[in-house]
């Protein structure tokens, strides 16, 4: 078995446990609803470390995760990292579905360094293709993976947040996802009764599926998430992994009134749901691929960020240093216009 994450007492002794946070923010002493809301505020300006640890091996679809990325993220003014992780690719196929101890150690190093740099971190179960293609057959393994992850990080500080599953889709319909969620939440809660969790709906964390998302009413320590890439013709033009995206090349977005109206209406719908359900909202992904013209990327990104912040949503830009990236991974130079769009200079 892998060595568990250091006990919370050891973090406190090392002065690392909540070094990032104001004294009243995101701690295990808060009531559940207040904890979810305050932990969500820690995620206010997040960045996805995508295409690093969310594939079969690190670096196969983007840069390997360098320690400098974490230091630069903190220095720039981001408040949190969303860390997509492909746990299933690092685990056995048969019970108890043991996760490779070396992979756990790799993730531990990232978590510890993030906390040292005063960043909250979201551990996001990402690219779990088996759950999408055959959720019934994969369900026991899904639960087994979360049992290990949850127990491993049971003593981590409150600023380590779990995201239960990225973008349910395909055969993991909303009904199937609600069933799987009802099974996995008690598994996580058995070792992490006070941990803040992030949950989104089916159809790729669509905003439209929040109304069908079955969250337990008595668990108030949950953050709801959605992803936003509308219109896809702009944000994914030329994307090699999207069928037909080559035909979208040249699509523009300038923040004209019809474009802004569609954005406002989309986010108003999410905000209305959040008010009814009393759930904090995390815009867990948004971004425009680098093949879009720069003016469209900047205008769209600025508008999405502003509309999210106007409604009290925390946000996480997709992503740091690959095809959507705000950082050039070799030179470690920020793409300054895009960074300034996300983190305006005061």
Short mmCIF file of C-alpha atoms in Angstrom, two decimals:
data_model
loop_
_atom_site.label_atom_id
_atom_site.label_comp_id
_atom_site.label_asym_id
_atom_site.label_seq_id
_atom_site.Cartn_x
_atom_site.Cartn_y
_atom_site.Cartn_z
CA UNK A 1 0.00 0.00 0.00
CA UNK A 2 1.25 3.53 -0.72
CA UNK A 3 2.29 5.68 2.20
CA UNK A 4 -0.64 7.93 3.17
CA UNK A 5 -0.41 11.65 2.76
CA UNK A 6 1.18 13.21 5.88
CA UNK A 7 -1.12 13.53 8.83
CA UNK A 8 -2.57 16.96 9.37
CA UNK A 9 -0.65 17.38 12.62
CA UNK A 10 2.60 17.09 10.70
CA UNK A 11 1.51 19.80 8.29
CA UNK A 12 0.69 22.06 11.18
CA UNK A 13 4.05 21.38 12.78
CA UNK A 14 5.77 22.22 9.50
CA UNK A 15 3.77 25.45 9.19
CA UNK A 16 2.33 24.35 5.85
CA UNK A 17 -1.22 23.25 6.50
CA UNK A 18 -3.16 26.37 5.67
CA UNK A 19 -0.35 28.79 4.94
CA UNK A 20 -2.27 30.00 1.94
CA UNK A 21 -5.39 31.04 3.70
CA UNK A 22 -6.86 33.72 5.91
CA UNK A 23 -7.59 32.33 9.35
CA UNK A 24 -11.35 32.00 8.73
CA UNK A 25 -11.16 30.57 5.21
CA UNK A 26 -11.89 26.98 4.18
CA UNK A 27 -11.29 25.05 7.38
CA UNK A 28 -12.73 21.93 8.91
CA UNK A 29 -14.22 23.83 11.85
CA UNK A 30 -16.78 25.63 9.68
CA UNK A 31 -20.35 24.41 9.19
CA UNK A 32 -20.68 22.46 5.91
CA UNK A 33 -22.44 25.15 3.85
CA UNK A 34 -20.03 27.85 5.03
CA UNK A 35 -17.08 25.55 4.31
CA UNK A 36 -18.24 24.89 0.74
CA UNK A 37 -18.69 28.60 0.13
CA UNK A 38 -15.36 29.61 1.64
CA UNK A 39 -13.45 26.81 -0.11
CA UNK A 40 -15.06 27.90 -3.36
CA UNK A 41 -13.75 31.41 -2.77
CA UNK A 42 -10.25 29.91 -2.60
CA UNK A 43 -10.86 28.68 -6.15
CA UNK A 44 -11.78 32.17 -7.32
CA UNK A 45 -8.98 32.41 -9.91
CA UNK A 46 -7.82 28.90 -10.75
CA UNK A 47 -5.75 27.47 -13.57
CA UNK A 48 -5.99 23.95 -14.98
CA UNK A 49 -2.75 21.99 -15.19
CA UNK A 50 -4.21 20.11 -18.13
CA UNK A 51 -2.49 17.64 -20.48
CA UNK A 52 0.13 16.84 -17.86
CA UNK A 53 -1.06 14.08 -15.48
CA UNK A 54 -4.39 13.30 -17.13
CA UNK A 55 -3.16 10.86 -19.79
CA UNK A 56 -1.68 7.37 -19.75
CA UNK A 57 1.74 8.81 -19.02
CA UNK A 58 2.97 12.23 -18.04
CA UNK A 59 3.99 14.44 -20.94
CA UNK A 60 2.40 12.40 -23.74
CA UNK A 61 -0.12 15.13 -24.64
CA UNK A 62 1.60 18.24 -23.29
CA UNK A 63 4.47 19.27 -21.07
CA UNK A 64 5.57 17.32 -18.04
CA UNK A 65 4.61 19.14 -14.87
CA UNK A 66 7.58 21.20 -13.69
CA UNK A 67 7.95 22.62 -10.20
CA UNK A 68 8.44 26.04 -11.80
CA UNK A 69 4.88 25.92 -13.13
CA UNK A 70 3.55 25.95 -9.57
CA UNK A 71 5.81 28.77 -8.41
CA UNK A 72 4.94 30.89 -11.45
CA UNK A 73 1.22 30.23 -11.01
CA UNK A 74 1.34 31.51 -7.45
CA UNK A 75 3.49 34.51 -8.30
CA UNK A 76 1.16 35.55 -11.12
CA UNK A 77 -1.78 35.79 -8.72
CA UNK A 78 -3.81 32.65 -9.34
CA UNK A 79 -5.38 31.29 -6.17
CA UNK A 80 -5.67 27.59 -6.98
CA UNK A 81 -4.68 24.75 -9.28
CA UNK A 82 -7.19 22.35 -10.78
CA UNK A 83 -5.13 19.19 -11.29
CA UNK A 84 -6.66 16.74 -13.80
CA UNK A 85 -5.44 13.23 -12.94
CA UNK A 86 -5.93 9.98 -14.82
CA UNK A 87 -6.03 7.68 -11.81
CA UNK A 88 -7.47 4.76 -13.78
CA UNK A 89 -4.41 4.55 -16.04
CA UNK A 90 -2.20 4.06 -12.97
CA UNK A 91 -4.25 1.34 -11.27
CA UNK A 92 -4.73 -2.40 -11.51
CA UNK A 93 -7.68 -3.80 -13.45
CA UNK A 94 -8.68 -6.29 -10.75
CA UNK A 95 -9.79 -5.72 -7.14
CA UNK A 96 -8.69 -3.94 -5.06
CA UNK A 97 -7.63 -1.86 -8.11
CA UNK A 98 -4.38 -0.81 -6.45
CA UNK A 99 -3.02 2.56 -7.58
CA UNK A 100 0.71 2.60 -8.29
CA UNK A 101 2.49 3.90 -5.16
CA UNK A 102 4.96 5.81 -7.31
CA UNK A 103 2.09 7.66 -8.96
CA UNK A 104 0.65 8.53 -5.57
CA UNK A 105 4.07 9.90 -4.61
CA UNK A 106 4.12 12.00 -7.77
CA UNK A 107 0.75 13.53 -6.97
CA UNK A 108 1.79 14.05 -3.34
CA UNK A 109 4.73 16.12 -4.49
CA UNK A 110 2.49 18.36 -6.56
CA UNK A 111 0.01 18.79 -3.71
CA UNK A 112 2.70 19.64 -1.18
CA UNK A 113 4.37 22.16 -3.48
CA UNK A 114 1.04 23.81 -4.26
CA UNK A 115 0.31 24.21 -0.55
CA UNK A 116 3.80 25.57 0.09
CA UNK A 117 3.08 28.20 -2.55
CA UNK A 118 -0.21 29.13 -0.88
CA UNK A 119 -2.40 27.61 -3.57
CA UNK A 120 -5.51 25.53 -3.02
CA UNK A 121 -5.64 22.44 -5.20
CA UNK A 122 -8.45 20.42 -6.78
CA UNK A 123 -7.73 16.72 -7.35
CA UNK A 124 -9.89 15.98 -10.38
CA UNK A 125 -10.55 12.43 -11.63
CA UNK A 126 -10.09 13.04 -15.34
CA UNK A 127 -10.28 11.17 -18.67
CA UNK A 128 -11.81 8.07 -17.10
CA UNK A 129 -12.84 6.58 -20.43
CA UNK A 130 -14.00 3.27 -18.98
CA UNK A 131 -16.69 4.99 -16.92
CA UNK A 132 -17.91 6.78 -20.03
CA UNK A 133 -18.06 3.74 -22.29
CA UNK A 134 -19.35 1.10 -19.83
CA UNK A 135 -20.35 2.63 -16.48
CA UNK A 136 -22.02 -0.52 -15.18
CA UNK A 137 -18.95 -2.69 -15.73
CA UNK A 138 -16.58 -0.03 -14.43
CA UNK A 139 -18.54 1.05 -11.39
CA UNK A 140 -16.78 -1.14 -8.80
CA UNK A 141 -13.39 0.04 -10.06
CA UNK A 142 -14.55 3.67 -9.89
CA UNK A 143 -15.54 3.17 -6.26
CA UNK A 144 -12.30 1.33 -5.53
CA UNK A 145 -10.18 4.12 -6.97
CA UNK A 146 -11.99 6.75 -4.93
CA UNK A 147 -11.70 4.67 -1.77
CA UNK A 148 -7.91 4.70 -2.18
CA UNK A 149 -7.62 8.37 -3.13
CA UNK A 150 -9.90 9.49 -0.33
CA UNK A 151 -8.10 7.43 2.31
CA UNK A 152 -4.70 8.54 1.06
CA UNK A 153 -5.58 12.24 1.46
CA UNK A 154 -7.83 11.97 4.50
CA UNK A 155 -5.43 14.08 6.61
CA UNK A 156 -4.69 16.70 3.97
CA UNK A 157 -5.78 20.28 4.79
CA UNK A 158 -9.19 21.57 3.76
CA UNK A 159 -7.68 23.44 0.83
CA UNK A 160 -7.19 20.06 -0.91
CA UNK A 161 -10.53 19.57 -2.65
CA UNK A 162 -11.78 16.48 -4.52
CA UNK A 163 -13.59 16.65 -7.87
CA UNK A 164 -15.51 13.42 -8.23
CA UNK A 165 -15.43 12.99 -12.02
CA UNK A 166 -14.66 15.22 -14.96
CA UNK A 167 -17.25 15.57 -17.74
CA UNK A 168 -19.53 12.51 -17.55
CA UNK A 169 -20.70 11.75 -21.10
CA UNK A 170 -21.40 9.03 -23.68
CA UNK A 171 -23.05 6.04 -21.93
CA UNK A 172 -22.61 7.70 -18.54
CA UNK A 173 -25.94 9.47 -18.95
CA UNK A 174 -27.35 11.76 -16.29
CA UNK A 175 -29.42 8.92 -14.87
CA UNK A 176 -26.41 6.57 -14.76
CA UNK A 177 -24.26 9.36 -13.33
CA UNK A 178 -26.79 10.10 -10.57
CA UNK A 179 -26.72 6.40 -9.63
CA UNK A 180 -22.91 6.30 -9.60
CA UNK A 181 -22.77 9.51 -7.60
CA UNK A 182 -25.12 8.10 -4.98
CA UNK A 183 -22.75 5.13 -4.62
CA UNK A 184 -19.42 6.98 -4.59
CA UNK A 185 -20.23 9.85 -2.24
CA UNK A 186 -20.58 7.54 0.81
CA UNK A 187 -17.27 5.90 -0.13
CA UNK A 188 -15.51 9.26 -0.07
CA UNK A 189 -17.37 10.48 3.00
CA UNK A 190 -16.37 7.37 4.98
CA UNK A 191 -12.80 8.71 5.26
CA UNK A 192 -13.40 12.39 4.46
CA UNK A 193 -16.64 13.44 6.19
CA UNK A 194 -15.62 17.11 6.13
CA UNK A 195 -13.83 17.34 2.76
CA UNK A 196 -15.31 19.77 0.22
CA UNK A 197 -16.23 17.96 -3.01
CA UNK A 198 -16.94 19.23 -6.51
CA UNK A 199 -19.65 17.64 -8.67
CA UNK A 200 -21.00 18.48 -12.12
CA UNK A 201 -23.65 17.16 -14.45
CA UNK A 202 -23.54 14.88 -17.47
CA UNK A 203 -23.05 15.81 -21.12
CA UNK A 204 -19.52 17.08 -20.49
CA UNK A 205 -20.42 19.03 -17.33
CA UNK A 206 -23.05 20.90 -19.28
CA UNK A 207 -24.73 23.83 -17.59
CA UNK A 208 -28.02 22.48 -18.93
CA UNK A 209 -27.70 19.30 -16.85
CA UNK A 210 -27.42 20.97 -13.45
CA UNK A 211 -31.18 20.82 -13.05
CA UNK A 212 -31.05 17.02 -13.41
CA UNK A 213 -28.09 16.54 -11.09
CA UNK A 214 -29.14 14.60 -7.99
CA UNK A 215 -27.12 16.07 -5.12
CA UNK A 216 -27.93 14.82 -1.62
CA UNK A 217 -29.86 17.57 0.13
CA UNK A 218 -28.29 16.76 3.49
CA UNK A 219 -24.72 17.14 2.16
CA UNK A 220 -24.14 20.88 2.08
CA UNK A 221 -20.38 20.62 1.66
CA UNK A 222 -20.56 20.37 -2.13
CA UNK A 223 -19.57 22.77 -4.90
CA UNK A 224 -21.41 22.43 -8.22
CA UNK A 225 -19.40 22.81 -11.40
CA UNK A 226 -20.00 23.38 -15.09
CA UNK A 227 -17.78 23.87 -18.13
CA UNK A 228 -18.27 26.54 -20.78
CA UNK A 229 -16.87 26.58 -24.31
CA UNK A 230 -19.75 28.20 -26.21
CA UNK A 231 -19.76 28.76 -29.12
CA UNK A 232 -17.63 25.72 -29.96
CA UNK A 233 -17.09 27.07 -33.46
CA UNK A 234 -15.00 29.83 -31.88
CA UNK A 235 -13.34 28.10 -28.93
CA UNK A 236 -12.50 24.81 -30.69
CA UNK A 237 -11.83 25.93 -34.24
CA UNK A 238 -9.07 23.84 -35.73
CA UNK A 239 -9.00 21.47 -32.74
CA UNK A 240 -7.55 18.23 -34.03
CA UNK A 241 -9.60 16.04 -31.65
CA UNK A 242 -13.00 17.56 -32.64
CA UNK A 243 -14.70 16.25 -35.76
CA UNK A 244 -15.42 19.03 -38.25
CA UNK A 245 -13.44 21.66 -36.36
CA UNK A 246 -11.29 22.47 -39.39
CA UNK A 247 -14.36 23.97 -41.07
CA UNK A 248 -14.72 26.44 -38.20
CA UNK A 249 -11.41 28.15 -38.88
CA UNK A 250 -11.87 31.89 -39.17
CA UNK A 251 -14.81 32.08 -36.73
CA UNK A 252 -14.58 35.25 -34.65
CA UNK A 253 -15.99 36.59 -31.39
CA UNK A 254 -15.82 40.31 -30.63
CA UNK A 255 -18.18 40.81 -27.69
CA UNK A 256 -21.00 42.33 -29.72
CA UNK A 257 -24.37 42.57 -28.06
CA UNK A 258 -25.88 39.33 -29.47
CA UNK A 259 -22.74 37.44 -28.39
CA UNK A 260 -22.79 38.96 -24.92
CA UNK A 261 -26.53 38.35 -24.57
CA UNK A 262 -26.07 34.62 -25.20
CA UNK A 263 -23.31 34.51 -22.59
CA UNK A 264 -25.33 36.44 -20.00
CA UNK A 265 -28.38 34.24 -20.51
CA UNK A 266 -26.31 31.07 -20.13
CA UNK A 267 -24.73 32.25 -16.89
CA UNK A 268 -28.01 33.65 -15.56
CA UNK A 269 -29.49 30.18 -15.90
CA UNK A 270 -26.68 28.71 -13.80
CA UNK A 271 -26.98 31.48 -11.22
CA UNK A 272 -30.75 30.95 -10.94
CA UNK A 273 -30.21 27.24 -10.30
CA UNK A 274 -27.50 27.98 -7.72
CA UNK A 275 -29.79 30.36 -5.82
CA UNK A 276 -32.60 27.82 -5.73
CA UNK A 277 -30.34 25.00 -4.61
CA UNK A 278 -28.06 27.10 -2.39
CA UNK A 279 -24.91 25.68 -4.00
CA UNK A 280 -21.69 27.56 -4.78
CA UNK A 281 -20.59 27.42 -8.42
CA UNK A 282 -17.19 26.60 -9.91
CA UNK A 283 -16.69 27.27 -13.62
CA UNK A 284 -14.18 24.45 -13.84
CA UNK A 285 -13.13 24.91 -17.47
CA UNK A 286 -13.30 27.64 -20.09
CA UNK A 287 -10.84 28.63 -22.78
CA UNK A 288 -10.30 29.21 -26.49
CA UNK A 289 -7.88 27.09 -28.50
CA UNK A 290 -4.78 28.79 -29.85
CA UNK A 291 -5.89 28.43 -33.50
CA UNK A 292 -8.54 31.11 -32.95
CA UNK A 293 -7.44 34.65 -33.79
CA UNK A 294 -5.95 36.43 -30.82
CA UNK A 295 -8.56 39.18 -30.72
CA UNK A 296 -11.35 36.61 -30.42
CA UNK A 297 -9.50 34.63 -27.75
CA UNK A 298 -8.94 37.71 -25.62
CA UNK A 299 -12.44 39.15 -26.05
CA UNK A 300 -14.14 35.84 -25.32
CA UNK A 301 -11.94 34.99 -22.34
CA UNK A 302 -12.38 38.44 -20.81
CA UNK A 303 -16.15 38.34 -21.20
CA UNK A 304 -16.49 34.85 -19.70
CA UNK A 305 -14.31 35.75 -16.73
CA UNK A 306 -16.19 38.99 -16.10
CA UNK A 307 -19.61 37.36 -16.32
CA UNK A 308 -18.52 34.55 -13.99
CA UNK A 309 -17.14 36.97 -11.42
CA UNK A 310 -20.25 39.17 -11.64
CA UNK A 311 -22.30 36.19 -10.44
CA UNK A 312 -19.90 35.04 -7.74
CA UNK A 313 -18.69 31.97 -9.64
CA UNK A 314 -15.12 30.85 -9.02
CA UNK A 315 -13.33 29.89 -12.23
CA UNK A 316 -10.50 27.78 -13.67
CA UNK A 317 -9.03 28.63 -17.05
CA UNK A 318 -8.22 25.73 -19.39
CA UNK A 319 -5.23 25.55 -19.33
CA UNK A 320 -1.70 26.49 -18.29
CA UNK A 321 0.81 25.41 -20.90
CA UNK A 322 -0.56 23.36 -23.82
CA UNK A 323 -2.88 24.19 -26.74
CA UNK A 324 -4.98 26.71 -24.82
CA UNK A 325 -2.09 27.77 -22.66
CA UNK A 326 -1.29 31.08 -21.02
CA UNK A 327 2.32 30.03 -20.29
CA UNK A 328 4.99 29.07 -22.84
CA UNK A 329 6.31 25.86 -21.25
CA UNK A 330 9.89 25.93 -22.55
CA UNK A 331 10.80 29.56 -21.94
CA UNK A 332 8.45 29.84 -18.93
CA UNK A 333 7.28 33.17 -20.35
CA UNK A 334 3.69 34.25 -19.82
CA UNK A 335 1.62 35.09 -22.86
CA UNK A 336 1.07 38.46 -21.29
CA UNK A 337 -2.09 39.67 -23.09
CA UNK A 338 -3.90 36.46 -22.16
CA UNK A 339 -2.59 36.53 -18.59
CA UNK A 340 -3.70 40.16 -18.24
CA UNK A 341 -7.14 39.18 -19.53
CA UNK A 342 -7.44 36.58 -16.78
CA UNK A 343 -5.71 38.55 -14.02
CA UNK A 344 -6.11 42.25 -14.81
CA UNK A 345 -3.48 44.45 -13.29
CA UNK A 346 -5.04 46.55 -10.55
#
